[in-house]
Short mmCIF file of C-alpha atoms in Angstrom, two decimals:
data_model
loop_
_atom_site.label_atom_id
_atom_site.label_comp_id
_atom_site.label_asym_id
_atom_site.label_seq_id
_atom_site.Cartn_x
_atom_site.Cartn_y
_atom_site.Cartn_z
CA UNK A 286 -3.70 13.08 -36.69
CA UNK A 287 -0.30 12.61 -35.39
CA UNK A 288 0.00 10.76 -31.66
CA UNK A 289 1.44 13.91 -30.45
CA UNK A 290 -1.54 15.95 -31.63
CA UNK A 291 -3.93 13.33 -30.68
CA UNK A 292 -2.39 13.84 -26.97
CA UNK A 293 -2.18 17.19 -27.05
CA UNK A 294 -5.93 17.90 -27.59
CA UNK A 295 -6.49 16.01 -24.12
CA UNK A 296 -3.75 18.49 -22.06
CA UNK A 297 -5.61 20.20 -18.87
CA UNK A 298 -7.36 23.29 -19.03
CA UNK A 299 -8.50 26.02 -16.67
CA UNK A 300 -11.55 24.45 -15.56
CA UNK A 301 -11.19 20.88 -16.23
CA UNK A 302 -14.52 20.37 -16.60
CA UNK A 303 -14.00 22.68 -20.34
CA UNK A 304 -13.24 19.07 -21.87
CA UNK A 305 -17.12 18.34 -21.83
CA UNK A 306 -17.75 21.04 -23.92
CA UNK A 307 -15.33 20.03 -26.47
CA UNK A 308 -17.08 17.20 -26.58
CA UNK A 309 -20.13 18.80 -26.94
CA UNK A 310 -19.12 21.39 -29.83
CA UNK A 311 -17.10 18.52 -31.71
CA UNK A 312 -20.86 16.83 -31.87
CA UNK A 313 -22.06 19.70 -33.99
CA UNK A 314 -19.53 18.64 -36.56
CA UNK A 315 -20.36 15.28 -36.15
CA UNK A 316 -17.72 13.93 -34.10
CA UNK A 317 -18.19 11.20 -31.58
CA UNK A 318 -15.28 10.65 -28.65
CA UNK A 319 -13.13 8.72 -29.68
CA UNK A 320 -13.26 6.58 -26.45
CA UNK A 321 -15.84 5.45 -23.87
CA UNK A 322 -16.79 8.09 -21.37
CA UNK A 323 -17.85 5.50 -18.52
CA UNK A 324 -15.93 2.89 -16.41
CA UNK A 325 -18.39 0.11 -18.09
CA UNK A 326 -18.00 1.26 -22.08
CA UNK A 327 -13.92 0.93 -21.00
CA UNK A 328 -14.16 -2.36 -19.55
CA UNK A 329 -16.21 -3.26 -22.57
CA UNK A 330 -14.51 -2.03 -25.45
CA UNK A 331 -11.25 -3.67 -23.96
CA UNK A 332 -13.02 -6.90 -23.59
CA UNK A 333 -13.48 -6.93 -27.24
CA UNK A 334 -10.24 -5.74 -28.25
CA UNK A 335 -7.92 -7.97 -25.70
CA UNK A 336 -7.15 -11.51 -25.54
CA UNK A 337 -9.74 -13.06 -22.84
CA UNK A 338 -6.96 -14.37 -20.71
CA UNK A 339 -5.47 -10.92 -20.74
CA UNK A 340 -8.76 -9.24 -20.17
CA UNK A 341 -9.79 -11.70 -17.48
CA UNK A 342 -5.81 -11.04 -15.57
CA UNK A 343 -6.25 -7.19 -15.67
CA UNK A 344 -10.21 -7.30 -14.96
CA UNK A 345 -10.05 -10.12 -12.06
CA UNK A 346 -9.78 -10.05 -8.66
CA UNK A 347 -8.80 -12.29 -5.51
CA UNK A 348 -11.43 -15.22 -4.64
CA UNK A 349 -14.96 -14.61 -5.38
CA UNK A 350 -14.10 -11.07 -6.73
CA UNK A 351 -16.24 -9.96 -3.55
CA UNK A 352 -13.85 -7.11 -2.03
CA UNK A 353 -12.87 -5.43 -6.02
CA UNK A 354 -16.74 -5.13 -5.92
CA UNK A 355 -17.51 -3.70 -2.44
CA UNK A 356 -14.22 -1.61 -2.98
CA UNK A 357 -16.29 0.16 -5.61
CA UNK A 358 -19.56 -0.52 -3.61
CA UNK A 359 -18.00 1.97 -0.61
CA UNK A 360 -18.21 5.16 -2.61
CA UNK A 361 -21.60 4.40 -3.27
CA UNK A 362 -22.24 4.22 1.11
CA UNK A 363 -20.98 8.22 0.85
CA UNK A 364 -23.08 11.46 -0.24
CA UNK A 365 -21.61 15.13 -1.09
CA UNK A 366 -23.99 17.76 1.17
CA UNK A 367 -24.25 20.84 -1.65
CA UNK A 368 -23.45 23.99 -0.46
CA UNK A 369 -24.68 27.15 -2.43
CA UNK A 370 -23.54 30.40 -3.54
CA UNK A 371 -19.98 29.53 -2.47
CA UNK A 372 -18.39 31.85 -5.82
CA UNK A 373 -17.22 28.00 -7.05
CA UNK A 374 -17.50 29.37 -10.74
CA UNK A 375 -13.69 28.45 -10.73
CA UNK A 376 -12.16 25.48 -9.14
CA UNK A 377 -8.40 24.73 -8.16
CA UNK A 378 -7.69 20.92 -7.95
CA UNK A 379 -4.44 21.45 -7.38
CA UNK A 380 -1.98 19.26 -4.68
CA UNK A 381 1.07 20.09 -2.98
CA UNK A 382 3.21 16.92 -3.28
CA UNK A 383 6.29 16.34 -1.97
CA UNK A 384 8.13 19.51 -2.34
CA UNK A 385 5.87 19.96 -5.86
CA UNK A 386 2.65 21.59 -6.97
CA UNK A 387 0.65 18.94 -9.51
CA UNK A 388 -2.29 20.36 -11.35
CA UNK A 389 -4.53 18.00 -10.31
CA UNK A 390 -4.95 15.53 -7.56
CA UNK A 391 -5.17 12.20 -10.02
CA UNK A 392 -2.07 10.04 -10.19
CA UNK A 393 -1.94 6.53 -12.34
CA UNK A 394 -1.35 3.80 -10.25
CA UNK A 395 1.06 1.25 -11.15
CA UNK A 396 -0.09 -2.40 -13.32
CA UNK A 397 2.53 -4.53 -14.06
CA UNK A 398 0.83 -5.42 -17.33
CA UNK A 399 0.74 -2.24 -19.18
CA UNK A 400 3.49 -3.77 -21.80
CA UNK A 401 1.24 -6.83 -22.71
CA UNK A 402 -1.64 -4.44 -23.05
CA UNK A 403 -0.48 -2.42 -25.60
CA UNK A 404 3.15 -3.08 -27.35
CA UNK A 405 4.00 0.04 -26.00
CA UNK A 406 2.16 0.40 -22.81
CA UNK A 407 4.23 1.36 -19.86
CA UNK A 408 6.04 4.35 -23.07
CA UNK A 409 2.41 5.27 -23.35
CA UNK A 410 1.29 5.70 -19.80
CA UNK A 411 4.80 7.62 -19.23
CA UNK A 412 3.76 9.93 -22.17
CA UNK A 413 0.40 10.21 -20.70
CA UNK A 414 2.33 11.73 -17.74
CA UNK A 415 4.02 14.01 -20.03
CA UNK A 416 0.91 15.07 -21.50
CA UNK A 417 -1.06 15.64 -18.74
CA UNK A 418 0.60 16.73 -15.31
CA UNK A 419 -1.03 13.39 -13.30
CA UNK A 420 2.19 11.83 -12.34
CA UNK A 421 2.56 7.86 -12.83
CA UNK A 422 3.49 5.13 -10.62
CA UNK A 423 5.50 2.97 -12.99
CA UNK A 424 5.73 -0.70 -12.07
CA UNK A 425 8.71 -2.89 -11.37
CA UNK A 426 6.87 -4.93 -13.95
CA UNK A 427 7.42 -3.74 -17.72
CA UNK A 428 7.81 -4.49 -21.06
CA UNK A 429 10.37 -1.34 -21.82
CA UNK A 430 13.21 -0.92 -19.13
CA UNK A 431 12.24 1.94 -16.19
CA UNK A 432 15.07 4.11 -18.09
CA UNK A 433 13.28 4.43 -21.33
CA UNK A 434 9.90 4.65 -19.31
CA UNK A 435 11.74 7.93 -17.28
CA UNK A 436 12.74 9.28 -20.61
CA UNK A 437 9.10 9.99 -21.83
CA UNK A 438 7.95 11.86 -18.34
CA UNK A 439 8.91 15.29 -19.54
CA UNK A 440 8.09 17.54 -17.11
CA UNK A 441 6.09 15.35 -15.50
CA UNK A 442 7.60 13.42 -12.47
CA UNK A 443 7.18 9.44 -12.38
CA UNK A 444 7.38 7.64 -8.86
CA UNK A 445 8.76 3.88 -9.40
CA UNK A 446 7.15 1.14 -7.83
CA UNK A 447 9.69 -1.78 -6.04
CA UNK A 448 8.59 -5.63 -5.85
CA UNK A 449 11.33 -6.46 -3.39
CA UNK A 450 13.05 -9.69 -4.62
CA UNK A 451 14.54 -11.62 -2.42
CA UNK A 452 17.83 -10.94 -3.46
CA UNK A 453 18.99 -7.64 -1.64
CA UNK A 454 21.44 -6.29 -4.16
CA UNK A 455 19.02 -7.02 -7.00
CA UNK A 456 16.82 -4.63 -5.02
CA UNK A 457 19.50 -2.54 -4.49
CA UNK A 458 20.11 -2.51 -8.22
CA UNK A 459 16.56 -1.41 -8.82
CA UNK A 460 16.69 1.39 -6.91
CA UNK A 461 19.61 2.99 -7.87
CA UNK A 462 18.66 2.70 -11.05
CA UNK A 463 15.64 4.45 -10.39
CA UNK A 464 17.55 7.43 -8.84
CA UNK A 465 19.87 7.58 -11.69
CA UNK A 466 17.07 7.43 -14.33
CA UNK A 467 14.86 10.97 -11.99
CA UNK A 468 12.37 9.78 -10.50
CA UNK A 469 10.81 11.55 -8.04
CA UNK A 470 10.35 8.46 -5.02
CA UNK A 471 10.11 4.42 -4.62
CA UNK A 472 6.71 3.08 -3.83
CA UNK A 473 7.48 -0.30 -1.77
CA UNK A 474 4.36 -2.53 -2.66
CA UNK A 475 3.89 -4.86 1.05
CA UNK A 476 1.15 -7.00 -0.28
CA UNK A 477 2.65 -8.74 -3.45
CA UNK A 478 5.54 -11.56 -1.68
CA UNK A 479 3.17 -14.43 -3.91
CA UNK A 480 0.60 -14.04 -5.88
CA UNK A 481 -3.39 -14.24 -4.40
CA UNK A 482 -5.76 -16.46 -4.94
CA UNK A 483 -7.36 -15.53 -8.57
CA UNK A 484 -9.69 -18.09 -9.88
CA UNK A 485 -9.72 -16.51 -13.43
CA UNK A 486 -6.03 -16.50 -14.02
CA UNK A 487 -6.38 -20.24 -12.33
CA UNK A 488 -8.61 -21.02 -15.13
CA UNK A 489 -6.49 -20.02 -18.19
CA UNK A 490 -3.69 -21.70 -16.15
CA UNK A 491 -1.43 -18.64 -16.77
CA UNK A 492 -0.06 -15.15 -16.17
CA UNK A 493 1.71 -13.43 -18.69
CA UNK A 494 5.16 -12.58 -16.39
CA UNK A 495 5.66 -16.44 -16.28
CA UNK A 496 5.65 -16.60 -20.43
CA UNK A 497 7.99 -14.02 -20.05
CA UNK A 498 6.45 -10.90 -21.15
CA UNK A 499 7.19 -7.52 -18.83
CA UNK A 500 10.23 -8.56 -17.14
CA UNK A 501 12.41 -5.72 -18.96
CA UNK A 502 13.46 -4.49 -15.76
CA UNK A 503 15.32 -8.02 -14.19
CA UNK A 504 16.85 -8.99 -17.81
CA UNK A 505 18.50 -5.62 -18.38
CA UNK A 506 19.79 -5.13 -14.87
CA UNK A 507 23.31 -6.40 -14.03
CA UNK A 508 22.84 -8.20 -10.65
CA UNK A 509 19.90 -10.33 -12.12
CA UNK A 510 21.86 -11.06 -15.12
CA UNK A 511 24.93 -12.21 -12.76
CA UNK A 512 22.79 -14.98 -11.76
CA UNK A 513 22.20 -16.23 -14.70
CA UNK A 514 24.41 -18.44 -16.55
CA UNK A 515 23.32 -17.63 -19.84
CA UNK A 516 21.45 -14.28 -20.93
CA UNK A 517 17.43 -13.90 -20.94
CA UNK A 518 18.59 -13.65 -24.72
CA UNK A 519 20.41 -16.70 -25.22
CA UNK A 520 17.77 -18.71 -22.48
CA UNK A 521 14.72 -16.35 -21.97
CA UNK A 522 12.98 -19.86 -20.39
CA UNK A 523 15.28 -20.05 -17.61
CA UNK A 524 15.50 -16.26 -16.97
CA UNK A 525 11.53 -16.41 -16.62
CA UNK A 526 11.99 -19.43 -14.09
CA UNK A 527 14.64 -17.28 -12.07
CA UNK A 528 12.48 -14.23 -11.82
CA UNK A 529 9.69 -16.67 -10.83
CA UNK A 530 12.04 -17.91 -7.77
CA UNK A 531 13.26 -14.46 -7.45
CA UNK A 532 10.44 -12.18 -7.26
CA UNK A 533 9.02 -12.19 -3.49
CA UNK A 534 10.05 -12.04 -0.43
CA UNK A 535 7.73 -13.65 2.05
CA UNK A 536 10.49 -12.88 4.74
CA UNK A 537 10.15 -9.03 4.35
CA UNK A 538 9.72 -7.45 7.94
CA UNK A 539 9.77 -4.39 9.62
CA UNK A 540 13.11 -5.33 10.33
CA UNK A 541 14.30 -4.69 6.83
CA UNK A 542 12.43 -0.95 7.12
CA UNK A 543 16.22 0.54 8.26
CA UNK A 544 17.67 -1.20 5.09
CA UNK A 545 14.95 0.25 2.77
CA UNK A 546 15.17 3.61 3.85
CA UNK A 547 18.89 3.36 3.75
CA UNK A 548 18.85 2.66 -0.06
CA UNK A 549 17.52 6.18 -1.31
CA UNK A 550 17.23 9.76 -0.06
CA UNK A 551 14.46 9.91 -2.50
CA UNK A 552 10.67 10.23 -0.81
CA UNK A 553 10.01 6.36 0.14
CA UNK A 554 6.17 5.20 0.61
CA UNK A 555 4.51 1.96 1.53
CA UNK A 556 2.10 1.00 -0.52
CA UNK A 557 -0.60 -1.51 0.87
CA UNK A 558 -0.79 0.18 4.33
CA UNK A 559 -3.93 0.23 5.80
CA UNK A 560 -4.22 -0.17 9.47
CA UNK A 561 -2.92 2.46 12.07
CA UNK A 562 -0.85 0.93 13.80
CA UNK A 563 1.34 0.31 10.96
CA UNK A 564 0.99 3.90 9.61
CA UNK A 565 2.28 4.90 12.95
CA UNK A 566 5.06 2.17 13.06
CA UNK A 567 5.84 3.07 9.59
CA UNK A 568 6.15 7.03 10.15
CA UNK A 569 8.61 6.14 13.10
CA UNK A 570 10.34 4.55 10.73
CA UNK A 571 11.16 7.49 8.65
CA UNK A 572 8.72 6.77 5.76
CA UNK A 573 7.99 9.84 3.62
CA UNK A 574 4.49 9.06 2.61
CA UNK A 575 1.75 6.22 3.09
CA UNK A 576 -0.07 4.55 0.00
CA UNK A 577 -3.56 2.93 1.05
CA UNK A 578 -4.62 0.51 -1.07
CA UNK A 579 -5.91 -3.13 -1.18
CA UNK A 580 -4.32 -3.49 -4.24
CA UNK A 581 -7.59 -2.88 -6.12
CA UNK A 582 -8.81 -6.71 -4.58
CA UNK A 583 -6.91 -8.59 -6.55
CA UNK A 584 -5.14 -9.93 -3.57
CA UNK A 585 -6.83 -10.97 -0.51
CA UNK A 586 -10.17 -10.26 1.00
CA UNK A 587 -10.14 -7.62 3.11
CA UNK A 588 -12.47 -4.79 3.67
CA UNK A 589 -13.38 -2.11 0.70
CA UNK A 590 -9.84 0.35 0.60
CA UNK A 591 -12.15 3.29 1.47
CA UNK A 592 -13.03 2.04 4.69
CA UNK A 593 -9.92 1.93 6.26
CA UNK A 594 -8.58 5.53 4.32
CA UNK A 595 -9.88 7.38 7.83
CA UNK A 596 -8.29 5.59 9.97
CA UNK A 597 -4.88 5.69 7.71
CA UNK A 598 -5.35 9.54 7.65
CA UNK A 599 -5.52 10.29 11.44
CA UNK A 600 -2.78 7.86 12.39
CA UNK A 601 -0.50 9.71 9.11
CA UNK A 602 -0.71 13.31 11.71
CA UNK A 603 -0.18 15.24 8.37
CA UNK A 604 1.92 12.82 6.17
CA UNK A 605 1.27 12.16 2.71
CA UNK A 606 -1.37 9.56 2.21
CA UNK A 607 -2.39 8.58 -1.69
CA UNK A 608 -5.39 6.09 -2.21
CA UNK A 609 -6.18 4.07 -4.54
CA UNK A 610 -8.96 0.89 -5.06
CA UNK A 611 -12.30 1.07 -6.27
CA UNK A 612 -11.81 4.57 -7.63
CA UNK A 613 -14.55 4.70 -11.07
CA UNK A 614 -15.25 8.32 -11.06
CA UNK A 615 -14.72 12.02 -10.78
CA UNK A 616 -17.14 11.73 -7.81
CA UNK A 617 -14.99 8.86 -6.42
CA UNK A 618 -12.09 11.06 -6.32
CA UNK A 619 -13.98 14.20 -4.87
CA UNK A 620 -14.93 11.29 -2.22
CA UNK A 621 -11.67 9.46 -1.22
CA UNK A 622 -9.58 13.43 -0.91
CA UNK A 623 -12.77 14.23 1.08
CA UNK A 624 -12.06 11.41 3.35
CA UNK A 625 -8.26 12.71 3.77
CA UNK A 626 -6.31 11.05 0.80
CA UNK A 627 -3.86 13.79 -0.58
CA UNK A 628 -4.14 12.00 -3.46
CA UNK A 629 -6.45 9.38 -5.69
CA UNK A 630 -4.71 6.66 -8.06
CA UNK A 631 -6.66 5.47 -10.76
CA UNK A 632 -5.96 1.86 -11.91
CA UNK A 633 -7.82 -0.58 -14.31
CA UNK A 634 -9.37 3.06 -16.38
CA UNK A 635 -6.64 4.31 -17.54
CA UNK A 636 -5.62 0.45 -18.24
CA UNK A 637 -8.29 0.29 -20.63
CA UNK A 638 -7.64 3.41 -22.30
CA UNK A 639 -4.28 2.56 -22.62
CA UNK A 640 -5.12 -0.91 -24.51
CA UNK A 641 -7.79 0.77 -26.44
CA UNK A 642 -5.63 3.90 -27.56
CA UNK A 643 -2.10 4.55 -26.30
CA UNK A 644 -1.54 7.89 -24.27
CA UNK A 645 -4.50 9.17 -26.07
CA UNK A 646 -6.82 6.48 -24.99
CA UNK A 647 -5.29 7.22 -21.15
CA UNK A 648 -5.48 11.03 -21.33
CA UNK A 649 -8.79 10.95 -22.48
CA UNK A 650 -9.76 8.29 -19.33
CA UNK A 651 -8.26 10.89 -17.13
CA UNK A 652 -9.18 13.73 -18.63
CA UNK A 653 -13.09 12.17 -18.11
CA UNK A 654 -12.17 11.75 -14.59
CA UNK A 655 -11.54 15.54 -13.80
CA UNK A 656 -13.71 17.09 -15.68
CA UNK A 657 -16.28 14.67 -13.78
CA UNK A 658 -14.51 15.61 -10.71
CA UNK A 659 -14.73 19.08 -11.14
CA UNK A 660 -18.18 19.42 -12.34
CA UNK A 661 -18.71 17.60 -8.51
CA UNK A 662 -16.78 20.58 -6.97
CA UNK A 663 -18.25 23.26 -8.75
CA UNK A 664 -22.00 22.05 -8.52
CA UNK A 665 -21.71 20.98 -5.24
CA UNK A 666 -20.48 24.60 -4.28
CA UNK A 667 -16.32 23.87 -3.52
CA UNK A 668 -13.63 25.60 -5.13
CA UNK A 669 -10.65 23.49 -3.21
CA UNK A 670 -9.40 20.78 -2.64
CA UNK A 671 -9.16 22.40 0.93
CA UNK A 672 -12.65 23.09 0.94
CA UNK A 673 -13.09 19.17 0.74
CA UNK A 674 -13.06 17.65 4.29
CA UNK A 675 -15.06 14.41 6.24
CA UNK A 676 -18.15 16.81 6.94
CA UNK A 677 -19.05 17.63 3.02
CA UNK A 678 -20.09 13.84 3.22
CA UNK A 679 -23.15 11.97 4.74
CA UNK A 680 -23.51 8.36 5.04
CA UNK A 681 -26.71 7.31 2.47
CA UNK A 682 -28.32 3.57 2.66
#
């Protein structure tokens, strides 16, 4: 089967949960999925196929790994109250983004990795966007430069996530690149200026940006190659060691907001925001959109990302607010949009279906996820997204 037919048999249908029962009928032939249908056979199957100090950089978290786990552990602390005879026998999962309609709620969240996970990993997560409708959050760290990742959204529009260097016009750089190339808003990741504490990268003694690999973006761009005085082709050590100096900016403030939103008309979010006051401070600022996230604990301890999605919510008064951390299932999702998020990223699962399988490995991940997601609706008695709201949710022991 060709990868564009493998991908195709994975695009959305009217009621996503219709991809079980594909499953189900291919069994009568004999057919297995191709791919694990849980968070745990993923994780699994990647662990096998991956080199451990790979597996151990995507899978690990900050510290003692304590808030990745209890950002999973909070979905668990919520129930859905069923409601019956609601006429849910069709469900609309639907979101009104930013000027656009998405069929679905689900976007992928960026990991700066997705190029040493598969040779052609942050291509493959861009054609899973294609594929699909769930819009990606491509990383400022990839293998493939952000144009040729734009060039294999289709219809589908990709939102580009900025580590701001500490170089201003290598930012700059970024950025209008990103404009140039279509996509649809810059994602400003706050919590990334240096690296956390991670005891399993620690204990390889490596990450895979400092041997070099997914730094497409700085050794095609102009300004970073100004610095240099020989190319990343001629000297690829000494490029690495330059984007090592050059990649955070511990001196980022809200006094360099102004500047950020002065670089792009485009829809501009923060991603990492997750206490009112700053979602207030940041809305003032002319921010389009707020992105809650604890970057899936990998780094600091905080509280689980779920807890503080509430707060983040009330203090937004109506702007955008996407989620991500912890998220493992369609009932996850159904959970965090419940709690206010307009919409849910999903990180490390569609990671492992992208090292296990390409955009086919990815769209099948997601493609679990809704049809999960919108059995949960259906079941449950809610048709909408808008039907979803704090009170469809009790707290359980």
């Amino acid at each position: 089967m060709s990868r564009s037919a493998q991908i195709c048999h994975y695009r959305v249908v009217a009621n996503f949960s219709d991809f079980q029962l594909g499953i189900y009928f291919a069994g009568l032939a004999g057919q297995l999925p191709a791919y694990p249908v849980t968070y745990p056979g993923l994780e699994a199957a990647a662990r096998d196929k991956l080199d451990q100090a790979l597996f151990d950089y995507v899978a690990g978290g900050a510290g003692d790994e304590f808030t990745q786990t209890a950002n999973q552990v909070a979905f668990q602390r919520w129930g859905i109250v069923p409601r019956m005879l609601s006429g849910a026998a069709e469900r609309d999962l639907s979101i009104s983004l930013f000027g656009r309609t998405y069929p679905t709620p689900l976007f992928m969240a960026p990991i700066g990795v997705l190029g040493a996970m598969h040779e052609t990993g942050d291509l493959e997560a861009a054609r899973t966007a294609a594929a699909t409708g769930v819009p990606a959050v491509i990383s400022t760290l990839m293998q493939d430069p952000l144009e040729d990742v734009a060039a294999e959204l289709g219809e589908t529009p990709g939102f580009f996530q900025l580590y701001t260097p500490n170089d201003r016009e290598l930012a700059e750089s970024f950025v209008r690149r990103a404009e140039a190339a279509g996509y649809a808003g810059i994602v400003v990741t706050l919590d990334t200026w240096t690296l956390g504490w991670r005891p399993r990268d620690l204990g390889h003694a490596t990450f895979p940006q400092l041997r070099g690999q997914c730094l497409a973006n700085y050794f095609t761009d102009p300004v970073f190659r100004s610095r240099l005085e020989k190319t990343p082709e001629e000297d690829p050590g000494t490029a690495t060691i330059t984007w090592a100096m050059t990649f955070g900016n511990p001196g980022l403030s809200w006094d360099d907001l102004a500047w950020l939103r002065g670089l792009t008309d485009l829809p501009l979010l923060l991603k990492g925001i997750c206490h009112p006051d700053d979602v207030r401070r940041a809305r003032d600022a002319g921010v389009d959109g707020i992105y809650c996230s604890n970057h899936g604990g990998r780094q600091a301890a905080s509280a689980p990302a779920l807890s503080f999605l509430p707060g983040v919510v009330d203090a937004a008064e109506g702007m955008p607010v996407l989620f991500d951390s912890g998220v493992r299932s369609g009932a996850d999702v159904v959970k965090a949009l419940a709690l206010g998020a307009t919409a849910v990223g999903i990180g490390r699962p569609y990671g492992w279906g992208i090292a296990l399988g390409g955009a086919a490995g990815a769209a099948h991940v997601l493609q679990c996820l809704l049809a999960e997601a919108d059995l949960t609706m259906g079941l449950n008695g809610y048709r909408t997204i808008a039907d979803l709201g704090p009170e469809v949710l009790v707290r359980v022991s």
